[in-house]
Coordinates of C-alpha atoms in Angstrom, one line a residue:
M1 CA 28.6 -13.2 20.5
T2 CA 28.3 -10.3 18.2
E3 CA 25.8 -7.7 19.6
I4 CA 23.2 -6.7 16.9
D5 CA 21.5 -2.8 16.6
L6 CA 18.7 -3.9 15.1
A7 CA 16.7 -7.1 14.2
V8 CA 14.0 -6.2 11.5
I9 CA 11.3 -9.2 10.8
G10 CA 9.5 -8.9 7.6
L11 CA 11.6 -7.9 5.0
G12 CA 9.3 -6.0 2.6
Y13 CA 8.4 -2.9 1.6
V14 CA 8.7 -1.5 5.0
G15 CA 11.4 -3.9 6.7
M16 CA 13.7 -3.1 4.2
P17 CA 13.8 0.5 4.0
L18 CA 14.1 0.6 7.8
A19 CA 17.1 -1.9 7.3
K20 CA 18.5 0.4 4.5
E21 CA 18.4 3.7 6.7
A22 CA 19.9 1.7 9.6
V23 CA 22.5 0.3 8.0
N24 CA 23.3 3.9 6.5
A25 CA 23.2 5.2 9.8
G26 CA 26.0 2.8 11.0
L27 CA 24.0 0.2 13.0
R28 CA 24.7 -3.5 13.1
V29 CA 21.4 -4.8 11.2
V30 CA 20.2 -8.3 10.7
G31 CA 16.9 -9.3 8.9
V32 CA 14.6 -12.4 9.6
D33 CA 11.9 -13.7 7.3
V34 CA 10.1 -16.8 7.3
D35 CA 10.4 -16.9 3.2
P36 CA 13.5 -18.6 2.4
G37 CA 13.0 -16.9 -1.2
K38 CA 13.1 -13.2 0.0
V39 CA 16.3 -14.1 2.2
D40 CA 18.3 -16.0 -0.6
A41 CA 17.6 -13.4 -3.2
L42 CA 18.7 -10.8 -0.4
K43 CA 21.6 -12.8 0.0
A44 CA 22.4 -12.7 -3.5
G45 CA 22.1 -9.1 -3.3
Q46 CA 19.0 -9.2 -5.4
S47 CA 16.4 -6.5 -4.4
Y48 CA 12.7 -7.2 -4.9
I49 CA 11.7 -3.7 -3.7
D50 CA 10.7 -0.8 -5.8
D51 CA 12.7 1.7 -3.3
L52 CA 15.7 -0.4 -2.9
T53 CA 18.0 -1.1 -5.8
D54 CA 20.7 -3.9 -6.3
A55 CA 23.3 -1.1 -5.8
D56 CA 21.9 -0.1 -2.4
L57 CA 21.7 -3.7 -0.7
E58 CA 25.2 -4.2 -2.5
H59 CA 26.0 -1.6 0.1
M60 CA 24.2 -2.8 3.0
L61 CA 25.7 -6.0 2.7
A62 CA 29.0 -4.8 2.3
N63 CA 28.2 -3.1 5.7
G64 CA 27.4 -5.8 8.0
F65 CA 23.9 -6.3 6.8
S66 CA 22.6 -10.1 6.6
A67 CA 19.1 -11.8 6.4
T68 CA 18.5 -15.3 8.0
L69 CA 15.4 -17.6 8.8
D70 CA 16.8 -18.1 12.4
E71 CA 15.3 -16.5 14.8
A72 CA 17.8 -17.1 17.4
V73 CA 19.3 -13.7 16.5
L74 CA 17.0 -12.4 18.3
A75 CA 18.1 -13.1 21.5
R76 CA 21.3 -10.9 20.5
S77 CA 19.6 -7.8 19.4
N78 CA 19.2 -3.9 21.2
T79 CA 16.3 -3.3 19.3
I80 CA 13.7 -5.6 17.5
V81 CA 11.2 -3.8 14.8
I82 CA 8.4 -6.0 13.7
C83 CA 7.3 -5.2 10.2
V84 CA 5.0 -7.7 9.2
P85 CA 1.8 -7.7 6.8
T86 CA -1.5 -7.2 7.9
P87 CA -3.8 -8.0 5.8
L88 CA -7.5 -8.7 5.8
D89 CA -9.3 -12.2 5.9
E90 CA -12.2 -12.9 3.6
D91 CA -14.6 -11.5 5.8
H92 CA -12.6 -8.3 6.0
R93 CA -11.7 -8.5 9.3
P94 CA -8.0 -8.0 10.8
D95 CA -6.0 -10.9 10.4
L96 CA -2.9 -10.4 12.8
S97 CA -1.8 -13.8 12.4
A98 CA 1.8 -12.6 11.1
V99 CA 1.8 -10.5 13.9
E100 CA 1.2 -12.8 16.4
G101 CA 3.8 -15.3 15.0
A102 CA 6.5 -12.7 14.8
T103 CA 5.6 -11.8 18.3
K104 CA 5.9 -15.3 19.7
A105 CA 9.1 -15.7 17.9
V106 CA 10.7 -12.5 19.7
A107 CA 8.8 -13.7 23.1
R108 CA 11.0 -16.9 22.9
N109 CA 14.2 -14.9 22.2
L110 CA 13.6 -11.9 24.2
S111 CA 16.5 -10.6 26.6
K112 CA 16.3 -7.9 29.6
G113 CA 16.8 -4.7 28.2
T114 CA 15.5 -5.0 24.2
L115 CA 13.2 -2.7 22.9
V116 CA 10.6 -4.3 20.9
V117 CA 8.7 -1.8 18.3
L118 CA 5.4 -3.0 16.5
E119 CA 5.7 -0.8 12.9
S120 CA 2.6 -3.0 11.5
T121 CA -0.4 -1.3 10.8
T122 CA -3.1 -2.5 13.0
W123 CA -6.3 -1.6 15.3
P124 CA -5.9 0.5 18.1
G125 CA -5.3 -1.6 21.4
T126 CA -3.3 -4.0 19.4
T127 CA 0.4 -3.4 20.9
D128 CA -1.0 -3.5 24.6
E129 CA -3.6 -6.4 24.4
V130 CA -2.0 -8.9 21.7
A131 CA 1.5 -8.2 21.7
R132 CA 2.3 -7.4 25.5
P133 CA 1.1 -10.5 26.5
L134 CA 2.8 -12.5 24.4
L135 CA 5.9 -10.9 24.9
E136 CA 5.6 -11.4 28.4
T137 CA 5.0 -15.0 28.3
S138 CA 8.9 -14.8 28.0
G139 CA 8.9 -14.3 31.8
L140 CA 9.8 -10.5 31.4
V141 CA 7.8 -7.5 32.3
A142 CA 7.1 -4.7 29.5
G143 CA 8.3 -1.5 31.1
E144 CA 10.1 -3.3 33.5
D145 CA 12.4 -5.9 32.2
F146 CA 12.1 -4.6 28.4
H147 CA 10.8 -1.2 26.3
L148 CA 7.5 -1.9 24.2
A149 CA 6.6 0.8 21.9
F150 CA 4.4 1.4 18.6
S151 CA 5.4 3.2 15.4
P152 CA 3.3 3.3 12.6
E153 CA 5.4 2.6 9.1
R154 CA 4.5 5.7 6.4
I155 CA 6.1 4.1 3.4
D156 CA 5.1 5.6 0.1
P157 CA 6.5 3.1 -2.6
G158 CA 8.1 5.2 -5.5
N159 CA 7.6 8.7 -4.0
P160 CA 11.0 10.5 -5.2
K161 CA 10.5 13.0 -2.3
F162 CA 9.7 11.5 1.0
G163 CA 11.7 8.4 1.8
L164 CA 11.8 6.9 5.6
R165 CA 14.5 9.3 6.8
N166 CA 12.5 12.8 6.0
T167 CA 9.6 11.5 6.6
P168 CA 8.5 12.4 10.2
K169 CA 8.3 9.3 12.4
V170 CA 5.0 9.1 14.7
V171 CA 6.2 6.7 18.2
G172 CA 4.1 5.8 21.4
G173 CA 5.3 3.6 23.9
Y174 CA 3.8 1.4 26.6
T175 CA 5.4 4.0 29.1
P176 CA 7.1 7.2 29.0
T177 CA 10.4 5.4 29.6
C178 CA 9.7 3.1 26.5
R179 CA 9.0 6.0 24.3
D180 CA 11.9 8.0 25.1
R181 CA 13.9 4.9 24.3
A182 CA 12.0 4.3 21.0
T183 CA 12.1 7.8 20.1
A184 CA 16.2 7.7 20.5
F185 CA 16.4 4.8 18.2
Y186 CA 14.5 6.3 15.5
G187 CA 16.4 9.7 16.2
R188 CA 19.8 8.1 15.3
F189 CA 18.4 7.8 11.5
I190 CA 15.3 9.9 11.0
E191 CA 15.2 13.4 11.0
Q192 CA 12.1 14.3 12.8
V193 CA 10.8 11.9 15.4
V194 CA 6.8 12.7 16.7
P195 CA 6.2 11.3 19.8
V196 CA 2.9 10.9 21.4
S197 CA 1.5 9.8 24.7
G198 CA 0.9 6.1 23.8
T199 CA 0.4 3.1 21.9
R200 CA -3.3 3.7 21.3
E201 CA -2.7 7.1 20.3
A202 CA 0.4 6.2 17.4
E203 CA -2.1 3.3 16.1
M204 CA -4.6 5.8 15.6
A205 CA -2.8 8.4 13.8
K206 CA -2.3 5.9 11.3
L207 CA -5.6 4.8 11.0
L208 CA -6.7 8.6 10.7
E209 CA -4.2 9.5 8.0
N210 CA -5.3 6.7 6.0
T211 CA -9.0 6.8 6.9
Y212 CA -8.8 10.3 5.4
R213 CA -7.4 9.8 2.2
H214 CA -10.0 7.0 1.8
V215 CA -13.1 8.5 2.5
N216 CA -11.8 11.6 0.7
I217 CA -11.2 9.4 -2.4
A218 CA -14.5 7.8 -2.1
L219 CA -16.0 11.2 -2.6
V220 CA -14.8 12.2 -5.5
N221 CA -15.1 9.0 -6.5
E222 CA -19.1 9.2 -6.5
M223 CA -19.0 12.8 -7.5
A224 CA -17.3 10.9 -10.7
I225 CA -20.3 8.9 -11.4
F226 CA -22.7 11.6 -11.1
C227 CA -20.7 14.0 -13.0
D228 CA -20.7 11.8 -16.1
E229 CA -24.2 11.6 -15.7
L230 CA -24.5 15.4 -15.6
G231 CA -22.3 16.2 -18.4
I232 CA -19.9 18.0 -16.1
D233 CA -16.2 17.6 -16.4
L234 CA -14.9 16.6 -12.5
W235 CA -11.4 17.0 -13.7
E236 CA -11.4 20.2 -14.8
S237 CA -13.8 21.0 -11.6
I238 CA -10.8 19.5 -9.3
E239 CA -8.0 21.5 -10.8
A240 CA -10.2 24.5 -10.4
A241 CA -10.8 23.9 -6.8
A242 CA -7.3 23.0 -6.0
T243 CA -6.2 26.4 -7.3
K244 CA -7.7 27.8 -3.7
P245 CA -4.6 28.1 -1.1
F246 CA -6.4 27.3 1.8
G247 CA -9.3 24.8 2.8
F248 CA -9.0 22.4 0.0
Q249 CA -6.5 19.2 -0.7
K250 CA -6.9 18.0 -4.3
F251 CA -8.0 14.2 -4.6
L252 CA -8.6 12.3 -7.7
P253 CA -11.2 9.7 -8.5
G254 CA -9.4 6.4 -10.1
P255 CA -10.7 2.6 -11.2
G256 CA -10.7 2.0 -7.3
V257 CA -8.4 2.1 -4.2
G258 CA -5.1 -0.4 -4.2
G259 CA -1.6 -1.0 -2.3
H260 CA -0.9 -1.8 1.1
C261 CA -3.2 1.1 3.1
I262 CA -5.8 2.4 1.6
P263 CA -7.9 -0.4 0.9
V264 CA -7.0 -2.2 4.1
D265 CA -6.2 0.1 7.2
P266 CA -9.9 1.7 7.5
S267 CA -11.3 -1.7 8.0
Y268 CA -9.2 -1.9 11.0
L269 CA -10.6 0.9 12.4
S270 CA -14.3 0.2 11.2
Y271 CA -13.6 -3.4 13.1
T272 CA -12.7 -1.3 16.4
V273 CA -15.7 0.6 16.3
R274 CA -17.9 -2.2 15.4
K275 CA -16.5 -3.4 18.8
L276 CA -18.4 -0.9 20.3
G277 CA -21.4 -1.8 19.1
Y278 CA -22.4 0.4 16.6
P279 CA -20.8 0.9 13.0
F280 CA -18.1 3.5 11.9
R281 CA -20.6 4.6 8.8
F282 CA -18.2 7.2 6.9
V283 CA -15.6 4.4 6.6
E284 CA -18.2 2.0 5.8
L285 CA -19.8 3.9 2.9
A286 CA -16.5 4.7 1.6
Q287 CA -15.6 1.7 1.5
E288 CA -18.8 0.5 -0.6
I289 CA -18.3 3.4 -3.1
N290 CA -14.6 2.5 -3.6
E291 CA -15.5 -1.0 -4.0
R292 CA -18.0 -0.3 -6.7
M293 CA -15.7 1.2 -9.0
P294 CA -14.3 -1.4 -10.7
S295 CA -17.4 -2.3 -11.7
Y296 CA -18.3 1.1 -12.7
V297 CA -15.3 1.1 -15.4
V298 CA -16.2 -1.9 -16.5
A299 CA -19.9 -0.6 -17.2
R300 CA -18.2 2.4 -19.0
V301 CA -16.2 -0.1 -21.1
Q302 CA -19.2 -1.6 -22.3
R303 CA -20.8 1.7 -23.1
L304 CA -18.0 2.9 -25.1
L305 CA -18.1 -0.6 -27.3
N306 CA -21.8 -0.3 -27.7
R307 CA -21.9 3.4 -29.0
Y308 CA -19.9 1.7 -31.9
K309 CA -22.3 -1.8 -32.1
K310 CA -19.5 -4.0 -30.4
P311 CA -20.2 -6.2 -27.7
V312 CA -17.6 -6.7 -24.8
N313 CA -18.2 -10.9 -25.5
G314 CA -15.1 -11.1 -28.2
A315 CA -13.6 -7.4 -28.3
R316 CA -9.8 -6.8 -27.7
V317 CA -9.6 -5.0 -24.5
V318 CA -6.2 -4.0 -23.7
M319 CA -5.3 -2.9 -20.1
L320 CA -2.6 0.0 -20.2
G321 CA -0.8 -0.7 -16.3
V322 CA -1.9 -2.9 -13.8
T323 CA 0.1 -2.2 -10.9
Y324 CA -1.6 0.3 -8.2
K325 CA 0.5 2.8 -8.6
P326 CA 2.1 4.7 -11.3
D327 CA 6.1 3.4 -12.2
I328 CA 6.5 0.7 -9.7
A329 CA 5.7 -3.1 -9.7
D330 CA 3.7 -3.0 -6.4
E331 CA 0.4 -5.1 -7.5
R332 CA -1.0 -5.3 -3.9
E333 CA -5.1 -4.8 -3.8
T334 CA -4.8 -3.3 -7.6
P335 CA -8.0 -2.4 -8.9
A336 CA -6.8 -4.0 -12.3
L337 CA -7.7 -7.4 -10.8
P338 CA -11.3 -6.8 -10.4
V339 CA -11.9 -5.0 -13.7
A340 CA -9.9 -7.6 -15.6
R341 CA -12.0 -10.6 -13.5
A342 CA -15.2 -8.8 -14.9
L343 CA -13.9 -8.3 -18.4
L344 CA -13.0 -12.0 -18.8
E345 CA -16.2 -13.0 -17.2
L346 CA -18.0 -11.1 -20.1
G347 CA -16.0 -12.8 -22.9
A348 CA -13.4 -10.2 -23.4
E349 CA -10.4 -11.2 -25.0
L350 CA -8.0 -9.4 -22.4
S351 CA -4.3 -8.7 -22.9
F352 CA -2.0 -6.0 -21.0
V353 CA 0.9 -3.3 -21.1
D354 CA 3.1 -2.9 -18.3
P355 CA 6.8 -2.2 -18.2
Y356 CA 7.2 -3.2 -15.1
V357 CA 5.1 -6.5 -14.4
K358 CA 6.3 -9.3 -17.0
E359 CA 3.8 -11.8 -15.9
W360 CA 0.3 -11.4 -14.7
S361 CA -2.9 -13.8 -14.1
V362 CA -6.4 -13.3 -12.9
D363 CA -7.2 -16.5 -10.9
G364 CA -4.8 -18.3 -11.9
T365 CA -5.8 -17.6 -15.3
P366 CA -2.8 -16.1 -17.3
V367 CA -3.3 -12.4 -19.1
P368 CA -1.3 -12.4 -22.2
R369 CA 1.3 -9.2 -22.2
E370 CA 2.1 -6.9 -25.1
E371 CA 5.5 -6.3 -25.5
D372 CA 4.7 -3.2 -27.7
L373 CA 2.4 -0.5 -26.8
A374 CA 1.7 0.9 -30.0
E375 CA 0.8 -2.2 -32.0
A376 CA -1.1 -3.3 -28.4
V377 CA -3.3 -0.1 -28.5
I378 CA -3.9 0.0 -32.7
N379 CA -4.8 -3.8 -32.5
A380 CA -7.0 -3.3 -29.4
D381 CA -11.1 -2.7 -29.9
V382 CA -10.5 -0.4 -26.7
S383 CA -7.7 0.7 -24.7
L384 CA -8.3 0.7 -20.9
L385 CA -5.6 3.5 -19.4
M386 CA -5.2 2.1 -15.7
Q387 CA -2.1 3.4 -14.8
Q388 CA -0.4 6.3 -16.4
H389 CA 3.1 5.2 -15.9
A390 CA 6.3 7.6 -17.5
A391 CA 7.1 5.0 -19.8
F392 CA 4.0 4.9 -21.7
D393 CA 3.4 7.1 -24.7
L394 CA 0.2 9.1 -23.9
D395 CA 0.2 11.2 -26.8
M396 CA 0.8 8.1 -29.2
V397 CA -1.9 6.4 -27.5
E398 CA -4.4 9.6 -28.2
A399 CA -3.5 9.2 -31.4
K400 CA -3.4 5.7 -32.4
A401 CA -5.7 4.0 -30.6
S402 CA -9.4 3.2 -31.9
L403 CA -11.1 4.1 -28.5
V404 CA -9.6 4.8 -24.9
L405 CA -11.5 4.7 -21.5
D406 CA -9.1 6.8 -19.2
T407 CA -9.5 6.3 -15.7
R408 CA -6.6 8.8 -14.6
G409 CA -7.9 11.8 -16.3
V410 CA -4.6 12.3 -17.9
L411 CA -5.6 11.9 -21.7
A412 CA -7.8 14.9 -23.7
E413 CA -11.0 13.9 -24.4
G414 CA -12.2 13.4 -27.5
E415 CA -14.7 11.6 -30.1
R416 CA -12.3 8.5 -29.3
V417 CA -11.2 8.9 -25.9
E418 CA -13.2 9.1 -22.4
R419 CA -12.1 9.9 -19.1
L420 CA -13.8 8.2 -16.2

């Protein structure tokens, strides 16, 4: 049977860039997923990932990459990397069902000498306390019969400067030998590998990175609220502070936080701390502030319309950009969703413009898509800039829109334009 260098479980925003770089380095790679739609699309050469073009995928397929629903390929793989989602449940607790399912599939097919790496973000201790016992149901022992490691993903969709290859890769092993094996593996196609002493340190590194961002975003979001009341242009203050060459990093306010990391990962850390018997107050306060921002955006829309004696009920509101980041199609945890939900509940006639999103709905209710940006802002009572896609002609929006609420601080304030 043909030997496989790498099996990637979970063919999404994390798994596919990993597979791409491994193929480019000459590794024999197979992708495994439980979603037939993804597997069929990949086989047909159709990418559904922002950072993977159809041409990239064509090159991968031509160099031996394949995608399958069959977990049996794991038995022939030297290295298995788990890249499945780790969302939160309705109570904001970690949902490890996908990690557990993938790990059980590995256990059913685990061969002696295999390296197993978990990349899915999770609470510190998951690799040792959840993954390892499941893998050892195979009868093989971690650190003796197979190698086990954790290496947090650091994928930033749409980032033109940093991708998988040139972003340092943190690696923690269950044993020093496990760490060395994982370090050598990633070193084949990543420029810098950063080994740490154990899996918990690697798990915590990821949560620390995103909690840092989460807390600082909450800081400027709260400042945006009271600076508006004080009549202070916070955006100008931030740019002024950012001229300091040390001791300050620029964070910007916005309508909320989105994506696969910032709204989710700090809750994993808060969950871990609460198991010790007390809250992680910084994280929980930041969560509260950031989750409040969509409601604040809607309140600002109400205030803007009210100034011109218009109610939200019946007002034509167009949302410009509904993805969580500019210039990508990723809608995960986008703050546009709770903003739209609240506007619809108030009776707004809602539509959207987004070059990356062809269809969009709120709780099953389709939101009409406007094809022409100029026509959309001219006809709307208020335009709500949620995302500054490069494709948007912002000068035209400033010139032709009746009213604009800019949640990204990219328009010049004026009589008809307000910034968050």
